[in-house]
Coordinates of C-alpha atoms in Angstrom, one line a residue:
Chain A
M1296 CA 0.0 0.0 0.0
F1297 CA 1.1 3.6 -0.6
D1298 CA 1.6 5.7 2.4
T1299 CA 0.8 9.5 2.3
F1300 CA 4.3 10.4 1.3
Q1301 CA 4.2 8.1 -1.7
F1302 CA 0.7 9.1 -2.5
E1303 CA 1.7 12.8 -2.9
F1304 CA 4.6 11.7 -5.1
M1305 CA 2.3 9.7 -7.3
R1306 CA -0.4 12.3 -7.3
N1307 CA 2.1 15.0 -8.4
A1308 CA 3.6 12.7 -11.0
L1309 CA 0.2 11.9 -12.6
M1310 CA -0.8 15.6 -12.5
A1311 CA 2.5 16.6 -14.2
G1312 CA 2.1 13.9 -16.8
L1313 CA -1.4 15.1 -17.5
L1314 CA -0.5 18.8 -17.8
A1315 CA 2.5 17.9 -20.0
S1316 CA 0.4 15.8 -22.3
V1317 CA -2.0 18.7 -22.9
A1318 CA 0.7 21.2 -23.7
C1319 CA 2.8 18.9 -25.9
G1320 CA -0.2 17.4 -27.6
L1321 CA -1.7 20.8 -28.7
V1322 CA 1.4 22.7 -29.5
G1323 CA 3.2 19.7 -31.0
V1324 CA 0.5 19.6 -33.7
Y1325 CA 1.6 23.1 -34.8
V1326 CA 5.2 22.2 -34.5
V1327 CA 4.7 19.2 -36.8
V1328 CA 2.4 20.7 -39.4
K1329 CA 4.4 24.0 -39.6
K1330 CA 7.6 22.0 -39.8
I1331 CA 9.4 23.9 -37.0
V1332 CA 10.7 20.8 -35.2
S1333 CA 14.3 21.8 -35.3
M1334 CA 13.5 25.4 -34.4
S1335 CA 11.6 24.0 -31.4
G1336 CA 14.6 21.9 -30.5
S1337 CA 16.7 25.0 -30.5
I1338 CA 14.2 26.9 -28.2
A1339 CA 14.3 23.9 -25.9
H1340 CA 18.0 23.6 -25.7
S1341 CA 18.7 27.3 -25.4
S1342 CA 16.6 27.2 -22.2
F1343 CA 19.7 25.6 -20.6
G1344 CA 21.2 29.1 -20.4
G1345 CA 18.2 30.2 -18.2
I1346 CA 18.6 27.1 -16.0
G1347 CA 22.3 28.1 -15.5
L1348 CA 21.3 31.7 -14.8
G1349 CA 18.8 30.5 -12.2
Y1350 CA 21.5 28.6 -10.4
L1351 CA 24.0 31.5 -10.6
L1352 CA 21.6 34.2 -9.4
K1353 CA 19.7 31.9 -7.0
F1354 CA 16.3 32.0 -8.5
S1355 CA 14.1 29.2 -9.8
P1356 CA 15.9 27.5 -12.8
V1357 CA 12.4 26.8 -14.3
L1358 CA 11.7 30.6 -14.4
G1359 CA 15.2 31.1 -15.9
A1360 CA 14.3 28.4 -18.5
M1361 CA 11.1 30.2 -19.3
L1362 CA 12.9 33.5 -19.8
F1363 CA 15.5 32.0 -22.1
A1364 CA 13.0 30.0 -24.1
L1365 CA 10.8 33.0 -24.7
L1366 CA 13.9 35.2 -25.5
S1367 CA 15.2 32.7 -28.1
A1368 CA 11.8 32.2 -29.6
L1369 CA 11.4 35.9 -30.1
T1370 CA 15.0 36.3 -31.4
M1371 CA 14.6 33.4 -33.8
G1372 CA 11.3 34.7 -35.1
V1373 CA 12.5 38.2 -35.6
V1374 CA 15.8 37.1 -37.2
T1375 CA 14.3 34.7 -39.6
K1376 CA 11.6 37.2 -40.7
K1377 CA 13.6 40.4 -40.8
T1378 CA 17.1 39.3 -41.9
K1379 CA 18.4 37.1 -44.7
L1380 CA 19.9 34.7 -42.2
P1381 CA 18.6 31.2 -43.2
E1382 CA 16.2 29.6 -40.6
D1383 CA 18.5 26.6 -40.4
T1384 CA 21.5 28.7 -39.4
A1385 CA 19.6 30.8 -36.9
T1386 CA 18.4 27.5 -35.3
G1387 CA 22.0 26.2 -34.9
I1388 CA 23.3 29.5 -33.5
I1389 CA 20.7 29.9 -30.9
W1390 CA 20.8 26.3 -29.9
A1391 CA 24.5 26.4 -29.3
L1392 CA 24.7 29.9 -27.7
G1393 CA 22.0 29.0 -25.1
M1394 CA 23.8 25.7 -24.1
A1395 CA 27.1 27.5 -23.9
L1396 CA 25.7 30.2 -21.6
G1397 CA 24.2 27.5 -19.4
V1398 CA 27.6 25.8 -19.0
I1399 CA 29.3 29.1 -18.2
F1400 CA 26.7 30.2 -15.7
I1401 CA 26.7 26.8 -13.9
G1402 CA 30.5 27.0 -13.8
L1403 CA 30.4 30.5 -12.3
S1404 CA 28.0 29.3 -9.6
A1405 CA 30.9 27.4 -8.2
G1406 CA 29.6 24.1 -9.5
Y1407 CA 26.7 23.9 -7.1
A1408 CA 23.8 22.8 -9.1
P1409 CA 21.4 20.4 -7.3
D1410 CA 18.9 18.5 -9.4
L1411 CA 20.7 19.6 -12.6
M1412 CA 20.1 16.1 -14.0
S1413 CA 16.4 16.5 -13.4
Y1414 CA 16.3 19.6 -15.6
L1415 CA 18.4 17.9 -18.3
F1416 CA 16.6 14.6 -18.4
G1417 CA 13.5 15.1 -16.3
N1418 CA 12.2 13.4 -13.3
I1419 CA 8.4 13.2 -13.2
L1420 CA 8.6 11.8 -9.6
T1421 CA 10.1 15.0 -8.1
V1422 CA 7.9 17.7 -9.5
P1423 CA 7.2 20.1 -6.7
S1424 CA 3.6 21.5 -6.2
S1425 CA 4.8 25.0 -7.1
D1426 CA 5.9 23.8 -10.5
L1427 CA 2.6 22.0 -11.0
L1428 CA 0.8 25.3 -10.5
L1429 CA 3.1 27.0 -13.0
M1430 CA 2.4 24.2 -15.5
L1431 CA -1.3 24.5 -14.9
G1432 CA -1.1 28.3 -15.6
L1433 CA 0.9 27.8 -18.8
D1434 CA -1.5 25.1 -20.0
A1435 CA -4.4 27.6 -19.4
V1436 CA -2.5 30.2 -21.4
I1437 CA -1.8 27.8 -24.3
I1438 CA -5.4 26.6 -24.5
T1439 CA -6.8 30.1 -24.4
L1440 CA -4.5 31.2 -27.2
I1441 CA -5.4 28.3 -29.4
I1442 CA -9.1 28.9 -28.8
I1443 CA -8.7 32.6 -29.7
F1444 CA -6.4 32.2 -32.7
Y1445 CA -7.4 28.7 -34.0
K1446 CA -8.4 29.9 -37.5
D1447 CA -5.4 32.3 -37.7
F1448 CA -2.9 29.6 -36.8
L1449 CA -4.5 27.2 -39.3
L1450 CA -4.0 29.6 -42.1
L1451 CA -0.6 30.7 -40.9
C1452 CA 0.6 27.0 -40.9
F1453 CA -1.0 26.1 -44.2
D1454 CA 0.0 29.0 -46.4
E1455 CA 1.9 32.0 -45.0
E1456 CA 1.9 33.9 -48.3
Y1457 CA -1.8 33.7 -48.6
A1458 CA -2.2 34.7 -44.9
T1459 CA -0.2 37.8 -45.7
V1460 CA -2.4 38.6 -48.7
A1461 CA -5.6 38.0 -46.6
G1462 CA -4.4 40.7 -44.3
M1463 CA -3.2 38.6 -41.3
P1464 CA -0.4 40.1 -39.1
V1465 CA 1.7 37.1 -40.0
N1466 CA 4.9 38.1 -38.2
Q1467 CA 3.2 38.8 -34.9
L1468 CA 1.2 35.5 -35.0
Y1469 CA 4.3 33.6 -36.0
L1470 CA 6.1 35.1 -32.9
L1471 CA 3.1 34.1 -30.8
L1472 CA 3.3 30.6 -32.1
L1473 CA 7.0 30.3 -31.3
C1474 CA 6.3 31.7 -27.8
M1475 CA 3.7 29.0 -27.3
V1476 CA 6.4 26.5 -28.1
A1477 CA 8.7 28.2 -25.5
L1478 CA 6.0 27.9 -22.9
T1479 CA 5.4 24.2 -23.8
V1480 CA 9.1 23.6 -23.3
V1481 CA 8.8 25.0 -19.8
V1482 CA 5.8 22.7 -19.1
L1483 CA 7.7 19.7 -20.3
I1484 CA 11.1 20.4 -18.7
R1485 CA 10.2 18.7 -15.4
V1486 CA 8.7 15.7 -17.0
V1487 CA 11.2 14.6 -19.7
G1488 CA 14.0 17.2 -19.3
M1489 CA 15.1 19.9 -21.8
I1490 CA 17.1 17.6 -23.9
L1491 CA 14.2 15.3 -24.6
V1492 CA 11.5 17.9 -24.8
I1493 CA 11.7 17.9 -28.6
A1494 CA 10.6 14.2 -28.6
M1495 CA 7.4 15.0 -26.7
L1496 CA 6.7 17.9 -29.1
T1497 CA 7.0 15.6 -32.1
F1498 CA 6.0 12.0 -31.3
P1499 CA 2.4 12.3 -30.1
A1500 CA 1.5 14.8 -33.0
A1501 CA 3.3 12.7 -35.6
L1502 CA 1.4 9.6 -34.4
A1503 CA -1.9 11.5 -34.4
R1504 CA -1.3 12.7 -38.0
R1505 CA -1.5 9.0 -39.1
F1506 CA -5.1 8.7 -37.9
T1507 CA -6.8 11.8 -39.1
N1508 CA -6.8 14.6 -41.7
D1509 CA -8.5 17.1 -39.4
L1510 CA -6.4 19.5 -37.4
K1511 CA -8.8 19.6 -34.4
K1512 CA -9.1 15.8 -34.2
M1513 CA -5.3 15.6 -34.6
M1514 CA -5.0 17.8 -31.5
L1515 CA -7.3 15.7 -29.4
L1516 CA -5.6 12.5 -30.5
S1517 CA -2.2 14.0 -29.9
V1518 CA -3.1 14.9 -26.3
L1519 CA -4.4 11.4 -25.8
F1520 CA -1.3 9.8 -27.2
G1521 CA 0.8 12.2 -25.0
M1522 CA -1.0 10.7 -22.0
V1523 CA -0.6 7.1 -23.1
F1524 CA 3.1 7.7 -23.7
T1525 CA 3.7 9.5 -20.5
F1526 CA 1.8 7.1 -18.2
G1527 CA 2.9 4.0 -20.2
G1528 CA 6.5 5.1 -20.1
L1529 CA 6.2 6.0 -16.4
W1530 CA 4.9 2.5 -15.6
L1531 CA 7.6 0.8 -17.6
S1532 CA 10.2 2.9 -15.8
F1533 CA 8.9 1.5 -12.5
V1534 CA 8.8 -2.1 -13.7
L1535 CA 12.2 -2.0 -15.4
N1536 CA 13.7 0.4 -12.8
L1537 CA 14.9 2.9 -15.5
A1538 CA 15.0 6.7 -15.7
S1539 CA 11.5 7.9 -16.2
G1540 CA 12.1 10.7 -18.8
A1541 CA 14.2 8.6 -21.1
T1542 CA 11.8 5.6 -20.7
I1543 CA 8.8 7.7 -21.7
I1544 CA 10.7 8.9 -24.8
L1545 CA 11.9 5.4 -25.8
F1546 CA 8.4 3.9 -25.3
S1547 CA 6.9 6.6 -27.5
G1548 CA 9.6 6.1 -30.1
I1549 CA 9.0 2.4 -30.2
V1550 CA 5.2 2.8 -30.5
L1551 CA 5.7 5.3 -33.3
L1552 CA 8.2 3.0 -35.1
I1553 CA 5.8 0.1 -34.9
T1554 CA 2.9 2.1 -36.3
Y1555 CA 5.1 3.2 -39.2
I1556 CA 6.2 -0.4 -39.9
V1557 CA 2.7 -1.8 -39.6
G1558 CA 1.4 1.1 -41.8
G1559 CA 4.1 0.4 -44.4
L1560 CA 3.4 -3.3 -44.5
K1561 CA -0.4 -2.7 -44.9
Q1562 CA 0.4 -0.3 -47.8
Q1563 CA 2.6 -2.9 -49.4
R1564 CA -0.1 -5.5 -49.1
A1565 CA -2.6 -3.1 -50.6
H1566 CA -0.4 -2.8 -53.6
H1567 CA -0.2 -6.5 -54.2
Chain B
M727 CA -19.4 56.1 -72.5
S728 CA -19.3 55.9 -68.7
V729 CA -16.0 56.4 -66.9
Q730 CA -14.8 53.2 -65.5
E731 CA -13.0 52.9 -62.2
E732 CA -9.3 52.3 -62.5
V733 CA -8.5 49.1 -60.7
L734 CA -4.8 49.0 -61.2
R735 CA -2.1 51.5 -62.1
L736 CA 1.6 50.8 -62.4
E737 CA 4.0 53.6 -63.3
N738 CA 7.7 53.2 -64.0
V739 CA 7.9 50.1 -61.7
N740 CA 11.3 48.6 -61.3
V741 CA 12.0 45.4 -59.4
S742 CA 15.3 43.6 -58.9
Y743 CA 16.6 40.8 -56.6
G744 CA 20.1 42.0 -55.7
S745 CA 21.7 42.9 -59.0
H746 CA 19.3 40.8 -61.1
V747 CA 16.7 43.0 -62.7
V748 CA 13.3 41.2 -62.8
L749 CA 10.9 43.9 -63.9
Q750 CA 12.0 47.0 -65.7
D751 CA 10.0 50.2 -66.2
I752 CA 6.6 48.6 -66.1
N753 CA 3.6 50.8 -67.0
L754 CA 0.2 49.3 -66.9
A755 CA -3.4 50.5 -66.3
V756 CA -6.3 48.2 -65.8
E757 CA -9.9 49.2 -65.7
E758 CA -12.9 47.7 -64.0
H759 CA -14.2 44.5 -65.6
D760 CA -11.1 44.1 -67.8
F761 CA -9.9 40.6 -68.4
L762 CA -6.2 41.0 -69.0
G763 CA -3.9 38.2 -70.0
I764 CA -0.2 38.5 -69.5
I765 CA 2.0 36.1 -71.4
G766 CA 5.7 35.6 -71.3
P767 CA 8.4 33.0 -70.9
N768 CA 9.2 31.3 -67.6
G769 CA 11.4 33.6 -65.5
G770 CA 10.1 36.6 -67.4
G771 CA 8.8 38.2 -64.2
K772 CA 5.1 37.2 -64.4
S773 CA 4.7 35.9 -60.8
T774 CA 6.8 38.8 -59.5
L775 CA 4.4 41.2 -61.2
L776 CA 1.5 39.6 -59.4
K777 CA 3.4 39.8 -56.1
V778 CA 4.1 43.5 -56.7
I779 CA 0.3 44.0 -57.2
L780 CA -0.3 42.1 -53.9
G781 CA 2.4 44.1 -52.1
L782 CA 4.4 40.9 -51.4
V783 CA 7.3 42.2 -53.4
K784 CA 8.4 45.8 -53.1
P785 CA 9.6 47.6 -56.2
Y786 CA 12.7 49.8 -55.6
S787 CA 11.2 52.6 -57.7
G788 CA 7.9 53.4 -59.3
L789 CA 4.2 53.8 -58.3
V790 CA 1.8 51.0 -57.6
R791 CA -1.9 51.8 -57.0
V792 CA -4.5 49.1 -56.5
L793 CA -8.1 49.9 -56.2
G794 CA -7.2 53.5 -55.5
N795 CA -4.8 52.7 -52.6
T796 CA -1.5 51.0 -51.7
P797 CA -1.3 47.2 -52.3
E798 CA -1.1 46.6 -48.6
K799 CA -4.4 48.5 -48.0
S800 CA -6.1 47.0 -50.9
R801 CA -5.0 43.4 -50.9
S802 CA -7.9 42.1 -48.8
R803 CA -10.0 43.0 -51.8
I804 CA -7.8 41.0 -54.1
G805 CA -8.5 37.3 -54.8
Y806 CA -5.2 35.5 -55.4
V807 CA -4.8 32.1 -57.0
P808 CA -1.2 31.1 -56.6
Q809 CA 0.5 28.2 -58.4
T810 CA -0.5 25.0 -56.5
S811 CA 3.0 24.2 -55.2
N812 CA 2.9 26.8 -52.4
Y813 CA 1.7 24.5 -49.6
D814 CA 2.4 21.1 -48.1
H815 CA 0.1 18.6 -49.8
G816 CA 0.1 16.4 -46.7
F817 CA -1.3 19.2 -44.5
P818 CA -4.3 18.0 -42.4
A819 CA -6.9 20.3 -44.0
S820 CA -10.0 19.5 -46.0
V821 CA -11.1 21.2 -49.2
Q822 CA -13.7 23.0 -47.1
D823 CA -11.0 24.2 -44.6
V824 CA -8.9 25.6 -47.4
V825 CA -11.7 27.4 -49.1
M826 CA -12.8 28.8 -45.7
M827 CA -9.3 30.4 -45.5
G828 CA -10.5 32.7 -48.3
R829 CA -13.0 34.2 -45.8
Y830 CA -10.1 35.3 -43.6
S831 CA -9.9 38.8 -45.2
R832 CA -13.6 39.3 -44.3
A833 CA -13.4 37.9 -40.8
G834 CA -10.0 39.3 -39.7
L835 CA -8.6 38.7 -36.2
L836 CA -10.8 37.7 -33.3
R837 CA -13.9 36.7 -35.2
Y838 CA -14.9 33.1 -35.8
Y839 CA -16.2 31.9 -39.1
N840 CA -20.0 32.0 -39.0
A841 CA -23.0 30.7 -40.9
T842 CA -22.7 33.3 -43.7
D843 CA -19.1 32.3 -44.2
R844 CA -20.1 28.6 -44.4
A845 CA -22.8 29.4 -46.9
V846 CA -20.5 31.4 -49.1
V847 CA -18.0 28.6 -49.0
R848 CA -20.6 26.0 -50.1
Q849 CA -21.7 28.3 -52.9
A850 CA -18.2 28.7 -54.2
L851 CA -17.5 25.0 -54.0
Q852 CA -20.7 24.4 -56.0
E853 CA -19.6 27.0 -58.6
V854 CA -16.2 25.3 -59.2
G855 CA -17.8 21.9 -59.1
M856 CA -16.0 20.7 -56.0
L857 CA -18.9 20.5 -53.5
E858 CA -18.9 16.7 -53.4
H859 CA -15.2 16.8 -52.4
A860 CA -15.8 19.3 -49.5
S861 CA -14.5 16.9 -46.8
T862 CA -11.6 15.4 -48.8
Q863 CA -8.1 16.1 -47.6
I864 CA -6.6 18.7 -50.0
G865 CA -3.5 16.7 -51.0
Q866 CA -5.7 13.8 -52.2
L867 CA -7.0 15.8 -55.1
S868 CA -5.6 15.9 -58.6
G869 CA -3.7 19.0 -59.7
G870 CA -6.7 20.4 -61.6
Q871 CA -9.0 19.8 -58.7
Q872 CA -6.6 21.6 -56.3
Q873 CA -6.5 24.5 -58.7
R874 CA -10.3 24.7 -58.6
V875 CA -10.2 24.7 -54.8
L876 CA -7.8 27.6 -54.9
I877 CA -10.0 29.5 -57.2
A878 CA -12.9 28.9 -54.9
R879 CA -10.8 30.2 -52.0
A880 CA -10.1 33.3 -54.0
L881 CA -13.8 33.7 -54.8
V882 CA -15.2 33.5 -51.3
S883 CA -13.3 36.7 -50.4
E884 CA -15.6 38.4 -52.9
P885 CA -12.8 40.2 -54.5
S886 CA -12.9 43.2 -56.8
L887 CA -9.7 42.0 -58.5
L888 CA -8.8 38.4 -59.3
L889 CA -5.2 37.5 -59.9
L890 CA -4.5 34.1 -61.5
D891 CA -0.9 32.7 -61.6
E892 CA -0.6 30.0 -64.3
P893 CA -4.1 28.6 -63.6
T894 CA -4.1 26.2 -66.5
A895 CA -0.7 24.7 -65.7
S896 CA -2.2 21.6 -64.0
I897 CA -5.6 21.5 -65.7
D898 CA -6.1 19.0 -68.5
T899 CA -7.4 20.2 -71.9
T900 CA -11.0 19.0 -71.4
M901 CA -11.3 20.9 -68.1
Q902 CA -9.7 24.0 -69.5
T903 CA -12.8 24.9 -71.5
E904 CA -14.9 24.5 -68.4
F905 CA -12.4 26.6 -66.5
Y906 CA -12.6 29.4 -69.1
E907 CA -16.4 29.3 -69.1
L908 CA -16.2 29.9 -65.3
L909 CA -13.9 32.9 -66.0
E910 CA -16.3 34.3 -68.6
H911 CA -18.9 34.2 -66.0
L912 CA -16.7 35.8 -63.3
K913 CA -15.6 38.6 -65.6
K914 CA -19.1 40.2 -65.2
Q915 CA -18.5 40.5 -61.5
M916 CA -14.8 41.4 -61.2
T917 CA -11.6 42.5 -62.9
I918 CA -9.3 39.6 -63.8
I919 CA -5.6 39.5 -64.5
M920 CA -4.2 36.1 -65.5
V921 CA -0.6 35.3 -66.3
S922 CA 0.5 32.3 -68.3
H923 CA 3.4 31.0 -70.4
D924 CA 0.8 29.1 -72.4
I925 CA 0.1 31.6 -75.2
G926 CA -2.7 29.7 -76.8
A927 CA -4.6 29.3 -73.6
V928 CA -4.6 33.0 -72.6
S929 CA -5.3 34.6 -75.9
V930 CA -8.6 32.9 -76.8
F931 CA -10.5 34.1 -73.7
V932 CA -9.0 37.4 -72.5
D933 CA -10.1 40.8 -73.7
K934 CA -6.7 42.5 -73.5
I935 CA -3.2 41.0 -73.7
A936 CA 0.2 42.1 -72.6
C937 CA 3.6 40.4 -73.1
L938 CA 6.1 40.4 -70.3
N939 CA 9.7 39.6 -70.3
Q940 CA 11.3 41.9 -67.9
R941 CA 9.7 44.7 -69.8
L942 CA 5.9 44.9 -70.5
F943 CA 4.5 45.3 -74.0
Y944 CA 0.9 46.3 -73.6
H945 CA -1.5 46.3 -76.5
G946 CA -4.9 47.0 -75.2
S947 CA -6.4 44.4 -77.5
R948 CA -5.8 40.7 -77.7
E949 CA -4.1 40.8 -81.1
V950 CA -0.4 40.2 -80.7
S951 CA 1.8 40.4 -83.7
P952 CA 4.6 37.9 -84.2
E953 CA 7.0 40.8 -83.9
V954 CA 5.9 41.6 -80.4
L955 CA 6.1 38.0 -79.4
E956 CA 9.5 37.8 -80.8
A957 CA 10.5 40.9 -78.8
T958 CA 9.0 39.4 -75.7
Y959 CA 10.6 36.0 -75.9
K960 CA 13.8 37.3 -77.4
C961 CA 13.8 34.5 -79.9
P962 CA 12.2 33.9 -83.3
V963 CA 8.5 33.1 -83.0
Q964 CA 9.0 30.0 -85.0
L965 CA 10.8 28.5 -82.1
I966 CA 8.0 29.0 -79.6
A967 CA 5.2 28.3 -82.1
H968 CA 5.0 24.6 -81.5
G969 CA 1.3 24.8 -80.8
N970 CA 0.3 26.8 -83.9
V971 CA 0.6 30.0 -81.9
P972 CA -0.2 32.4 -84.7
H973 CA -3.5 30.7 -85.3
R974 CA -4.6 31.2 -81.8
V975 CA -3.1 34.5 -81.0
L976 CA -4.4 36.5 -84.0
R977 CA -8.1 36.9 -84.3
E978 CA -7.9 36.8 -88.1
H979 CA -5.1 36.6 -90.6

């Protein structure tokens, strides 16, 4: 039987998994259909700079991560829209700069960095209640933005040129979308860690894409798959005694791979 | 004769990408309910000209007035049919979703699409003969069908000016006639500018014709002499006349 202590652990873990699935399921769909996977990876990794800054200046590394993720999302958006620097190059630069800053900051903080591993690789079992509240707040912001700007994001992702012609403030909405990715990174950091965030932004949405041609249904399915992956992976990590974040990602990857293989076989059979 | 509203005016417009001159000293005036065809070789600046009209490409000199205003202010009144290759064919959007995007210029930020929007979309789908495919994912259609969907998307914005970029490129010959009948019908409601490298296709249906190859040769009627074609394509007409061009370009000869 669980005692109270264990119960709180489990309750927080389940809540964290749920909140993470909602954010990554919804925003992941945009990341996948707008093809900004590597840009999102860059936003996620650059947040390491903020984690380092948090350690150095002794404030919450999660808030530091949020600051850096938002900052790099805005920088990347402005740079790719307003300068001739290729998206790909900007992605690489911001990715590396954020990581480098993080390493320097942590070095400067005299090497004292408790739970550093949990920010890098996630630990769903140690999410404090304060972070849960933050995650809940960010989920609410993300859901509200999607409800308000659903039709705008749809057009933006489908055909940016036509969106411009139709009078949409394309650059502003694009920045908003990248900021939503940044917020999602923050929601996911405690669960799978900043290094593996990109997997949770991609796998559930990519799997959902295989089952529907409708963006709304894709979002619902993607959230659902996010939950299946998170809780399935968490359970496996218990059973096999492995790191939870990495097990969640591996489990999702294997499921995704199997559906692609099965799908491929079915298609081949249909051809014969 | 009544004075017609001037829909488009370009004066001494020059466009270049870096040192590469794309459009040189373009002058053009288009009046209400004109149906202008612009022909010219690939790379002659046809798509760029349309993008100048839409304000997507900024000329480094010259004046562009669309519907009495700047392109940016007027473009929500322009219906634009780009070449199909602009979007990801695997995108999870149905035909209906895509056509609905044409209502964006009417709705703007912070308003959901409503019953009127949905009715207009159905009407447009009917008009281009794609109503039965309303729920089909966009990438599953043939090139010609996708083209018709993009035309429907342009129509639902209820534009004053319709811009068509190579609309016949992916439509097969039997459907082309149908397509031009649709344009004949639309001509009564709006001004149309269509660019194409397919000389035969354009010249039969348009009222006025212009040739574009960096420079614009405007004629004000649809008769194009072989000399002008030669100047436009910078090669003897004979070479580009595989499809009996003179027969279709000249009304009589």
